[in-house]
mmCIF file of C-alpha atoms in Angstrom:
data_model
loop_
_atom_site.group_PDB
_atom_site.id
_atom_site.type_symbol
_atom_site.label_atom_id
_atom_site.label_comp_id
_atom_site.label_asym_id
_atom_site.label_seq_id
_atom_site.Cartn_x
_atom_site.Cartn_y
_atom_site.Cartn_z
ATOM 1 C CA MET A 3 -53.951 45.451 2.741
ATOM 2 C CA PRO A 4 -51.163 42.921 3.335
ATOM 3 C CA ARG A 5 -50.701 40.258 0.735
ATOM 4 C CA PRO A 6 -50.644 36.672 1.882
ATOM 5 C CA VAL A 7 -47.042 35.448 2.140
ATOM 6 C CA PRO A 8 -46.553 32.489 -0.196
ATOM 7 C CA ASP A 9 -45.166 29.518 1.725
ATOM 8 C CA ILE A 10 -43.083 26.781 0.225
ATOM 9 C CA PRO A 11 -43.956 23.554 1.955
ATOM 10 C CA ASN A 12 -40.775 22.353 3.607
ATOM 11 C CA ALA A 13 -41.997 19.228 5.289
ATOM 12 C CA SER A 14 -40.570 17.075 2.500
ATOM 13 C CA MET A 15 -37.183 18.752 2.514
ATOM 14 C CA ALA A 16 -35.845 16.191 4.973
ATOM 15 C CA ASP A 17 -37.001 13.390 2.695
ATOM 16 C CA ILE A 18 -35.232 14.904 -0.296
ATOM 17 C CA ALA A 19 -32.092 15.438 1.737
ATOM 18 C CA PHE A 20 -32.238 11.845 2.957
ATOM 19 C CA LEU A 21 -32.555 10.603 -0.593
ATOM 20 C CA LEU A 22 -29.469 12.542 -1.666
ATOM 21 C CA LEU A 23 -27.643 11.418 1.452
ATOM 22 C CA VAL A 24 -28.362 7.765 0.723
ATOM 23 C CA PHE A 25 -27.183 8.233 -2.857
ATOM 24 C CA PHE A 26 -23.832 9.640 -1.754
ATOM 25 C CA LEU A 27 -23.492 7.057 0.995
ATOM 26 C CA VAL A 28 -23.870 4.298 -1.564
ATOM 27 C CA THR A 29 -21.595 5.767 -4.226
ATOM 28 C CA THR A 30 -18.837 6.845 -1.890
ATOM 29 C CA THR A 31 -15.747 4.661 -1.757
ATOM 30 C CA VAL A 32 -13.238 5.094 0.974
ATOM 31 C CA ALA A 33 -10.003 5.852 -0.798
ATOM 32 C CA ASN A 34 -7.486 3.175 0.058
ATOM 33 C CA ASP A 35 -4.129 4.498 -1.023
ATOM 34 C CA LYS A 36 -1.930 2.858 1.508
ATOM 35 C CA GLY A 37 0.523 0.062 1.125
ATOM 36 C CA LEU A 38 4.078 -1.134 1.188
ATOM 37 C CA SER A 39 6.323 1.060 -0.894
ATOM 38 C CA ILE A 40 9.471 -0.181 -2.553
ATOM 39 C CA GLN A 41 11.777 1.094 -5.239
ATOM 40 C CA LEU A 42 12.636 -1.214 -8.084
ATOM 41 C CA PRO A 43 16.234 -1.515 -9.275
ATOM 42 C CA PRO A 44 17.239 0.025 -12.626
ATOM 43 C CA PRO A 45 16.565 -2.072 -15.746
ATOM 44 C CA PRO A 46 18.929 -5.009 -16.312
ATOM 45 C CA GLU A 47 20.340 -3.402 -19.474
ATOM 46 C CA ALA A 48 21.385 -0.293 -17.568
ATOM 47 C CA MET A 49 23.652 -2.260 -15.263
ATOM 48 C CA PRO A 50 27.259 -2.692 -16.277
ATOM 49 C CA PRO A 51 27.786 -6.282 -17.444
ATOM 50 C CA ASP A 52 30.851 -6.921 -15.316
ATOM 51 C CA MET A 53 29.164 -5.857 -12.101
ATOM 52 C CA ASP A 54 29.798 -9.005 -10.161
ATOM 53 C CA ILE A 55 30.136 -7.677 -6.662
ATOM 54 C CA LYS A 56 31.451 -10.115 -4.118
ATOM 55 C CA ILE A 57 29.311 -10.022 -1.018
ATOM 56 C CA GLN A 58 30.528 -11.828 2.019
ATOM 57 C CA GLU A 59 28.244 -14.585 3.170
ATOM 58 C CA ARG A 60 27.988 -13.092 6.655
ATOM 59 C CA ASN A 61 26.571 -9.832 5.295
ATOM 60 C CA LEU A 62 23.726 -11.566 3.530
ATOM 61 C CA PHE A 63 20.460 -12.470 5.223
ATOM 62 C CA LYS A 64 18.721 -14.929 2.929
ATOM 63 C CA ILE A 65 14.976 -15.440 2.883
ATOM 64 C CA GLN A 66 13.515 -17.863 0.375
ATOM 65 C CA VAL A 67 9.894 -18.794 -0.189
ATOM 66 C CA ASN A 68 8.818 -21.679 -2.403
ATOM 67 C CA SER A 69 5.636 -22.244 -4.363
ATOM 68 C CA PHE A 70 3.950 -23.870 -1.344
ATOM 69 C CA ASP A 71 4.565 -20.700 0.690
ATOM 70 C CA ASN A 72 7.138 -22.485 2.863
ATOM 71 C CA VAL A 73 9.874 -20.200 4.135
ATOM 72 C CA LEU A 74 13.609 -20.792 4.436
ATOM 73 C CA VAL A 75 15.561 -18.289 6.516
ATOM 74 C CA GLU A 76 19.343 -18.550 6.222
ATOM 75 C CA GLY A 77 18.873 -22.086 4.901
ATOM 76 C CA ASN A 78 16.699 -23.322 7.761
ATOM 77 C CA PRO A 79 12.950 -23.898 7.601
ATOM 78 C CA PHE A 80 11.104 -21.096 9.343
ATOM 79 C CA THR A 81 7.656 -21.531 10.811
ATOM 80 C CA GLY A 82 7.587 -18.689 13.331
ATOM 81 C CA SER A 83 5.526 -15.542 13.265
ATOM 82 C CA PRO A 84 6.422 -12.453 11.178
ATOM 83 C CA ALA A 85 7.337 -10.659 14.430
ATOM 84 C CA GLU A 86 10.035 -13.267 15.119
ATOM 85 C CA LEU A 87 11.436 -12.748 11.629
ATOM 86 C CA THR A 88 11.465 -9.003 12.238
ATOM 87 C CA ASP A 89 13.488 -9.523 15.417
ATOM 88 C CA MET A 90 15.948 -11.794 13.596
ATOM 89 C CA ILE A 91 16.520 -9.166 10.894
ATOM 90 C CA LYS A 92 16.960 -6.387 13.448
ATOM 91 C CA LYS A 93 19.562 -8.464 15.255
ATOM 92 C CA PHE A 94 21.310 -9.198 11.969
ATOM 93 C CA VAL A 95 21.414 -5.558 10.828
ATOM 94 C CA LEU A 96 22.562 -4.180 14.182
ATOM 95 C CA ASN A 97 25.217 -6.833 14.749
ATOM 96 C CA TYR A 98 28.256 -4.563 14.192
ATOM 97 C CA GLY A 99 30.577 -7.560 13.875
ATOM 98 C CA ALA A 100 29.761 -9.000 17.302
ATOM 99 C CA ASP A 101 28.596 -12.390 16.047
ATOM 100 C CA PRO A 102 31.029 -13.697 13.394
ATOM 101 C CA GLY A 103 28.156 -15.354 11.545
ATOM 102 C CA SER A 104 26.190 -12.111 11.234
ATOM 103 C CA SER A 105 26.703 -8.760 9.518
ATOM 104 C CA ASP A 106 29.792 -6.508 9.806
ATOM 105 C CA ASN A 107 27.809 -3.293 9.985
ATOM 106 C CA PRO A 108 24.380 -2.027 8.882
ATOM 107 C CA GLU A 109 25.793 -0.433 5.739
ATOM 108 C CA LYS A 110 27.064 -3.750 4.420
ATOM 109 C CA ALA A 111 24.095 -5.802 5.592
ATOM 110 C CA ILE A 112 21.834 -6.946 2.783
ATOM 111 C CA VAL A 113 18.521 -8.728 3.090
ATOM 112 C CA SER A 114 18.046 -10.987 0.106
ATOM 113 C CA TYR A 115 14.487 -12.019 -0.588
ATOM 114 C CA LYS A 116 13.785 -14.647 -3.189
ATOM 115 C CA THR A 117 10.414 -16.114 -4.072
ATOM 116 C CA ASP A 118 9.112 -18.591 -6.575
ATOM 117 C CA ARG A 119 6.740 -17.778 -9.407
ATOM 118 C CA GLY A 120 4.143 -19.890 -7.604
ATOM 119 C CA THR A 121 4.421 -18.032 -4.284
ATOM 120 C CA SER A 122 1.169 -16.319 -3.377
ATOM 121 C CA HIS A 123 1.057 -12.553 -3.184
ATOM 122 C CA LYS A 124 -0.285 -12.822 0.341
ATOM 123 C CA LYS A 125 2.827 -14.607 1.601
ATOM 124 C CA PHE A 126 5.070 -12.263 -0.369
ATOM 125 C CA ILE A 127 3.492 -9.246 1.336
ATOM 126 C CA GLU A 128 3.653 -10.899 4.769
ATOM 127 C CA ILE A 129 7.415 -11.438 4.535
ATOM 128 C CA LEU A 130 8.061 -8.058 2.894
ATOM 129 C CA ASP A 131 6.106 -6.449 5.713
ATOM 130 C CA ALA A 132 8.279 -8.224 8.307
ATOM 131 C CA ILE A 133 11.490 -7.058 6.579
ATOM 132 C CA GLN A 134 10.309 -3.455 6.325
ATOM 133 C CA ALA A 135 9.091 -3.553 9.936
ATOM 134 C CA ALA A 136 12.639 -4.410 11.073
ATOM 135 C CA TYR A 137 14.161 -1.418 9.302
ATOM 136 C CA TYR A 138 11.389 0.999 10.248
ATOM 137 C CA GLN A 139 11.709 -0.027 13.902
ATOM 138 C CA ILE A 140 15.446 0.667 13.796
ATOM 139 C CA TYR A 141 14.893 4.042 12.116
ATOM 140 C CA ALA A 142 12.126 5.033 14.507
ATOM 141 C CA ASP A 143 14.295 4.126 17.506
ATOM 142 C CA ASN A 144 17.146 6.266 16.196
ATOM 143 C CA ALA A 145 14.887 9.217 15.492
ATOM 144 C CA GLY A 146 13.130 8.831 18.852
ATOM 145 C CA VAL A 147 9.638 8.577 17.434
ATOM 146 C CA THR A 148 7.066 5.820 17.202
ATOM 147 C CA VAL A 149 7.012 3.583 14.142
ATOM 148 C CA LYS A 150 3.651 5.043 13.135
ATOM 149 C CA LYS A 151 5.041 8.563 13.293
ATOM 150 C CA TRP A 152 8.038 7.447 11.287
ATOM 151 C CA LEU A 153 5.838 6.044 8.524
ATOM 152 C CA ASP A 154 3.869 9.290 8.402
ATOM 153 C CA LEU A 155 6.871 11.549 8.284
ATOM 154 C CA SER A 156 8.731 9.524 5.693
ATOM 155 C CA SER A 157 5.897 9.961 3.206
ATOM 156 C CA ASP A 158 6.210 13.753 3.401
ATOM 157 C CA LEU A 159 9.856 14.727 3.156
ATOM 158 C CA ASN A 160 9.278 18.243 1.850
ATOM 159 C CA ASN A 161 8.684 19.327 5.416
ATOM 160 C CA PRO A 162 12.130 20.285 6.829
ATOM 161 C CA GLU A 163 11.372 18.878 10.292
ATOM 162 C CA ASN A 164 10.367 15.545 8.765
ATOM 163 C CA ARG A 165 13.497 15.592 6.648
ATOM 164 C CA ARG A 166 15.641 16.169 9.738
ATOM 165 C CA LEU A 167 14.079 13.259 11.632
ATOM 166 C CA TYR A 168 14.305 11.096 8.511
ATOM 167 C CA ASP A 169 18.037 11.739 8.186
ATOM 168 C CA LEU A 170 18.491 11.228 11.922
ATOM 169 C CA GLY A 171 16.718 7.867 11.800
ATOM 170 C CA ARG A 172 18.762 6.590 8.893
ATOM 171 C CA LYS A 173 21.936 8.093 10.402
ATOM 172 C CA LYS A 174 22.863 10.168 7.390
ATOM 173 C CA ARG A 175 26.495 11.224 7.458
ATOM 174 C CA PRO A 176 27.651 14.734 6.510
ATOM 175 C CA ASP A 177 29.038 13.389 3.215
ATOM 176 C CA GLY A 178 25.538 12.270 2.192
ATOM 177 C CA SER A 179 25.927 8.537 2.642
ATOM 178 C CA VAL A 180 23.576 6.699 4.936
ATOM 179 C CA GLU A 181 24.773 4.450 7.749
ATOM 180 C CA ILE A 182 21.688 2.233 7.793
ATOM 181 C CA PRO A 183 20.336 1.995 4.248
ATOM 182 C CA MET A 184 17.432 -0.337 3.633
ATOM 183 C CA ALA A 185 19.342 -2.778 1.493
ATOM 184 C CA LEU A 186 16.606 -5.097 0.351
ATOM 185 C CA SER A 187 17.235 -7.202 -2.703
ATOM 186 C CA ILE A 188 14.135 -8.790 -4.201
ATOM 187 C CA ALA A 189 15.434 -11.371 -6.617
ATOM 188 C CA GLU A 190 13.803 -12.549 -9.810
ATOM 189 C CA PRO A 191 11.536 -15.461 -8.839
ATOM 190 C CA THR A 192 12.545 -19.023 -9.589
ATOM 191 C CA LYS A 193 10.473 -21.007 -12.060
ATOM 192 C CA ILE A 194 9.875 -24.258 -10.221
ATOM 193 C CA GLY A 195 6.194 -23.812 -9.366
ATOM 194 C CA GLY A 196 3.575 -21.808 -11.201
ATOM 195 C CA LYS A 197 3.648 -20.475 -14.729
ATOM 196 C CA MET B 11 -54.747 -0.997 43.179
ATOM 197 C CA SER B 12 -52.526 -0.841 40.231
ATOM 198 C CA LYS B 13 -48.775 -0.689 40.634
ATOM 199 C CA PHE B 14 -48.436 1.164 37.398
ATOM 200 C CA LYS B 15 -49.137 4.783 37.521
ATOM 201 C CA LYS B 16 -50.801 6.434 34.691
ATOM 202 C CA LYS B 17 -48.472 8.075 32.263
ATOM 203 C CA ALA B 18 -47.689 11.635 33.083
ATOM 204 C CA ALA B 19 -49.297 14.010 30.714
ATOM 205 C CA VAL B 20 -46.024 15.488 29.428
ATOM 206 C CA LYS B 21 -45.083 15.819 25.823
ATOM 207 C CA GLN B 22 -42.788 12.985 24.791
ATOM 208 C CA GLU B 23 -41.990 13.863 21.220
ATOM 209 C CA ILE B 24 -38.487 14.327 19.964
ATOM 210 C CA PRO B 25 -38.207 17.667 18.250
ATOM 211 C CA THR B 26 -37.689 17.002 14.559
ATOM 212 C CA SER B 27 -37.411 20.536 13.285
ATOM 213 C CA SER B 28 -33.604 20.372 13.247
ATOM 214 C CA MET B 29 -33.479 17.036 11.462
ATOM 215 C CA PRO B 30 -33.133 18.566 7.972
ATOM 216 C CA ASP B 31 -30.138 20.539 9.221
ATOM 217 C CA VAL B 32 -28.464 17.431 10.559
ATOM 218 C CA VAL B 33 -29.186 15.520 7.386
ATOM 219 C CA PHE B 34 -27.886 18.347 5.234
ATOM 220 C CA MET B 35 -24.694 18.437 7.237
ATOM 221 C CA LEU B 36 -24.152 14.729 6.640
ATOM 222 C CA LEU B 37 -25.087 15.204 3.012
ATOM 223 C CA PHE B 38 -22.473 17.915 2.501
ATOM 224 C CA PHE B 39 -19.872 15.796 4.226
ATOM 225 C CA PHE B 40 -20.445 12.908 1.850
ATOM 226 C CA MET B 41 -20.719 15.192 -1.168
ATOM 227 C CA VAL B 42 -17.330 16.672 -0.416
ATOM 228 C CA THR B 43 -15.553 13.422 0.420
ATOM 229 C CA THR B 44 -17.048 11.306 -2.329
ATOM 230 C CA GLN B 45 -15.028 10.425 -5.359
ATOM 231 C CA MET B 46 -16.661 8.841 -8.323
ATOM 232 C CA ARG B 47 -14.901 5.725 -9.418
ATOM 233 C CA GLU B 48 -13.713 6.148 -12.957
ATOM 234 C CA THR B 49 -13.201 2.529 -13.816
ATOM 235 C CA SER B 50 -15.086 -0.556 -12.837
ATOM 236 C CA ILE B 51 -12.753 -3.209 -11.614
ATOM 237 C CA ASN B 52 -13.139 -6.505 -13.401
ATOM 238 C CA VAL B 53 -10.761 -8.590 -11.327
ATOM 239 C CA LYS B 54 -11.059 -9.987 -7.835
ATOM 240 C CA GLN B 55 -9.659 -7.618 -5.275
ATOM 241 C CA GLN B 56 -9.073 -9.164 -1.909
ATOM 242 C CA LEU B 57 -6.068 -7.164 -0.822
ATOM 243 C CA PRO B 58 -3.530 -8.678 1.577
ATOM 244 C CA GLU B 59 -2.936 -7.212 5.011
ATOM 245 C CA ALA B 60 0.221 -5.600 6.299
ATOM 246 C CA THR B 61 1.338 -3.385 9.162
ATOM 247 C CA GLN B 62 4.010 -1.031 7.808
ATOM 248 C CA LEU B 63 1.804 1.069 5.565
ATOM 249 C CA LYS B 64 2.892 4.261 3.914
ATOM 250 C CA LYS B 65 0.558 6.826 2.506
ATOM 251 C CA LEU B 66 0.843 8.191 -0.989
ATOM 252 C CA ALA B 67 1.768 11.812 -0.843
ATOM 253 C CA ARG B 68 0.234 13.081 -4.073
ATOM 254 C CA LYS B 69 -2.608 11.335 -5.799
ATOM 255 C CA SER B 70 -2.033 13.021 -9.138
ATOM 256 C CA LEU B 71 1.266 11.179 -9.451
ATOM 257 C CA VAL B 72 -0.247 7.744 -9.039
ATOM 258 C CA ALA B 73 -1.170 5.229 -11.715
ATOM 259 C CA TYR B 74 -3.307 2.299 -10.699
ATOM 260 C CA MET B 75 -2.985 -1.269 -11.832
ATOM 261 C CA TYR B 76 -5.226 -4.127 -10.760
ATOM 262 C CA ILE B 77 -4.165 -7.765 -10.829
ATOM 263 C CA GLY B 78 -6.298 -10.755 -9.943
ATOM 264 C CA GLU B 79 -8.554 -13.504 -11.176
ATOM 265 C CA PRO B 80 -11.181 -12.079 -13.576
ATOM 266 C CA LYS B 81 -14.673 -11.812 -12.166
ATOM 267 C CA LYS B 82 -16.160 -13.247 -15.340
ATOM 268 C CA THR B 83 -14.269 -16.521 -15.330
ATOM 269 C CA ASP B 84 -16.370 -18.062 -18.116
ATOM 270 C CA GLN B 85 -15.255 -15.320 -20.480
ATOM 271 C CA TRP B 86 -11.684 -14.646 -19.413
ATOM 272 C CA GLY B 87 -10.570 -17.863 -17.717
ATOM 273 C CA LYS B 88 -9.255 -18.326 -14.212
ATOM 274 C CA GLU B 89 -5.685 -17.139 -14.693
ATOM 275 C CA PRO B 90 -4.980 -13.794 -12.995
ATOM 276 C CA LYS B 91 -5.074 -10.870 -15.381
ATOM 277 C CA ILE B 92 -3.731 -7.325 -15.361
ATOM 278 C CA GLN B 93 -6.251 -4.529 -15.619
ATOM 279 C CA VAL B 94 -5.450 -0.886 -16.257
ATOM 280 C CA ASN B 95 -8.086 1.720 -16.953
ATOM 281 C CA ASP B 96 -10.881 -0.430 -18.344
ATOM 282 C CA VAL B 97 -8.998 -3.074 -20.255
ATOM 283 C CA PHE B 98 -6.989 -6.195 -19.639
ATOM 284 C CA ILE B 99 -3.398 -5.966 -20.823
ATOM 285 C CA GLU B 100 -0.499 -8.354 -21.156
ATOM 286 C CA PRO B 101 2.825 -7.758 -19.384
ATOM 287 C CA LYS B 102 4.416 -6.669 -22.657
ATOM 288 C CA ASP B 103 1.952 -3.763 -22.930
ATOM 289 C CA VAL B 104 3.001 -2.329 -19.578
ATOM 290 C CA ILE B 105 5.688 -0.059 -21.030
ATOM 291 C CA GLN B 106 3.181 1.529 -23.403
ATOM 292 C CA TRP B 107 0.756 2.077 -20.551
ATOM 293 C CA VAL B 108 3.422 3.665 -18.356
ATOM 294 C CA ASN B 109 4.366 6.023 -21.152
ATOM 295 C CA SER B 110 0.770 7.090 -21.661
ATOM 296 C CA GLU B 111 0.419 7.687 -17.916
ATOM 297 C CA LYS B 112 3.618 9.708 -17.883
ATOM 298 C CA ALA B 113 2.382 11.786 -20.792
ATOM 299 C CA LYS B 114 -0.494 12.983 -18.603
ATOM 300 C CA LEU B 115 1.922 14.538 -16.096
ATOM 301 C CA ASN B 116 3.997 17.665 -16.299
ATOM 302 C CA GLU B 117 7.431 17.099 -17.675
ATOM 303 C CA PHE B 118 9.281 17.750 -14.437
ATOM 304 C CA GLU B 119 7.112 15.314 -12.524
ATOM 305 C CA ARG B 120 7.391 12.351 -14.846
ATOM 306 C CA ASP B 121 10.102 10.579 -12.886
ATOM 307 C CA GLN B 122 7.971 10.750 -9.738
ATOM 308 C CA LEU B 123 5.215 8.561 -11.129
ATOM 309 C CA THR B 124 4.251 5.907 -8.584
ATOM 310 C CA VAL B 125 2.547 2.739 -9.699
ATOM 311 C CA SER B 126 0.030 1.484 -7.169
ATOM 312 C CA MET B 127 -0.433 -2.231 -7.631
ATOM 313 C CA LYS B 128 -3.662 -3.583 -6.247
ATOM 314 C CA VAL B 129 -3.022 -7.271 -6.282
ATOM 315 C CA ASP B 130 -5.388 -9.976 -5.091
ATOM 316 C CA SER B 131 -4.045 -12.147 -2.256
ATOM 317 C CA GLU B 132 -4.496 -15.276 -4.333
ATOM 318 C CA ALA B 133 -2.470 -14.041 -7.310
ATOM 319 C CA LYS B 134 0.921 -15.630 -7.817
ATOM 320 C CA ARG B 135 4.308 -13.950 -7.795
ATOM 321 C CA GLY B 136 5.027 -14.938 -11.401
ATOM 322 C CA ILE B 137 2.731 -12.467 -13.116
ATOM 323 C CA ILE B 138 3.702 -9.683 -10.695
ATOM 324 C CA ALA B 139 7.385 -10.276 -11.335
ATOM 325 C CA ASP B 140 6.749 -10.044 -15.086
ATOM 326 C CA VAL B 141 5.068 -6.684 -14.567
ATOM 327 C CA GLU B 142 7.922 -5.492 -12.344
ATOM 328 C CA THR B 143 10.464 -6.370 -15.016
ATOM 329 C CA GLU B 144 8.515 -4.292 -17.532
ATOM 330 C CA LEU B 145 8.183 -1.412 -15.066
ATOM 331 C CA ARG B 146 11.936 -1.406 -14.630
ATOM 332 C CA LYS B 147 12.342 -1.214 -18.406
ATOM 333 C CA ALA B 148 9.808 1.625 -18.551
ATOM 334 C CA ASN B 149 11.725 3.423 -15.801
ATOM 335 C CA ALA B 150 8.719 3.642 -13.484
ATOM 336 C CA ARG B 151 10.475 2.324 -10.447
ATOM 337 C CA LEU B 152 8.435 3.721 -7.577
ATOM 338 C CA LEU B 153 6.067 0.988 -6.599
ATOM 339 C CA LEU B 154 3.395 0.630 -3.962
ATOM 340 C CA TYR B 155 1.813 -2.699 -3.144
ATOM 341 C CA SER B 156 -1.618 -1.639 -2.016
ATOM 342 C CA THR B 157 -2.606 -3.416 1.194
ATOM 343 C CA LEU B 158 -5.044 -3.134 4.047
ATOM 344 C CA GLN B 159 -4.101 -2.269 7.593
ATOM 345 C CA ARG B 160 -3.732 -5.309 9.806
ATOM 346 C CA ARG B 161 -5.247 -4.938 13.224
ATOM 347 C CA VAL B 162 -2.564 -5.578 15.808
ATOM 348 C CA GLU B 163 -3.670 -7.038 19.070
ATOM 349 C CA ASN B 164 -1.948 -5.409 21.997
#
């Protein structure tokens, strides 16, 4: 005689699964590990004391921000959008001596960025973003990819194809030097505003 | 004469027998992608927005630092503070923290440590610059300012 098959009631399984699902939905945090990457200079002590390099005025693109988040670009007040600033920097870097008031060549061009201790982080990021956008647009144009693709490939340089495009974008010479380095100098903030 | 016909006598129920399967699928997705937060953040974190975002390649090489106005202003005051792990630190303690983070890594990876700075939009440059000076001294020079993606309209 056949034994009755014991049944586990499974009507509530969906409820249990929903409960677990809600728990994980609530506890999950979307990992946000994206941002603007920079490399800091070596510590002040490590620099030779007599390193007073003369930089020609024309090769320097000065951006200053005060504690009220007002911007000076090359000594003139700037109220335009970040995209306009990006275009100005691109023009400055890729001048190749055409305009006597602008850079000699991309290798000598330096973007100097100085803030005040009272400048807000928001403004700092906005300007830094505009500067990096200028360089990344130049690199992406040289490598023949979109800026988005460039940003992706430059965060994974172990891949040989990415490495090749990366070197192509920055116009790396056979001797190892780079024709268009991102020469960004973030100066120590001034102490006029803020503590 | 009514305009409305009587409802047809067909079954109108949605089959629910596959619902547990669907729910389980979602459940597994969230179980796999979820990461438990190790620290509770005690400072305000309204990150600024930017467009030129880079991704961090390897998460094991990242140390996180949070800067912003403390959430409990009556206890800690309104000045932005630096939080690492679960404690507030002063800029002078940054070197010690970097060294302890480096000690967690393999020896050959220690120079690849990236510091991810999650800084509130309202924080001022002053405190960040102090931290950067200490990071330079501690030789942890790869830095990432954590930001959100700005939506571009075009």
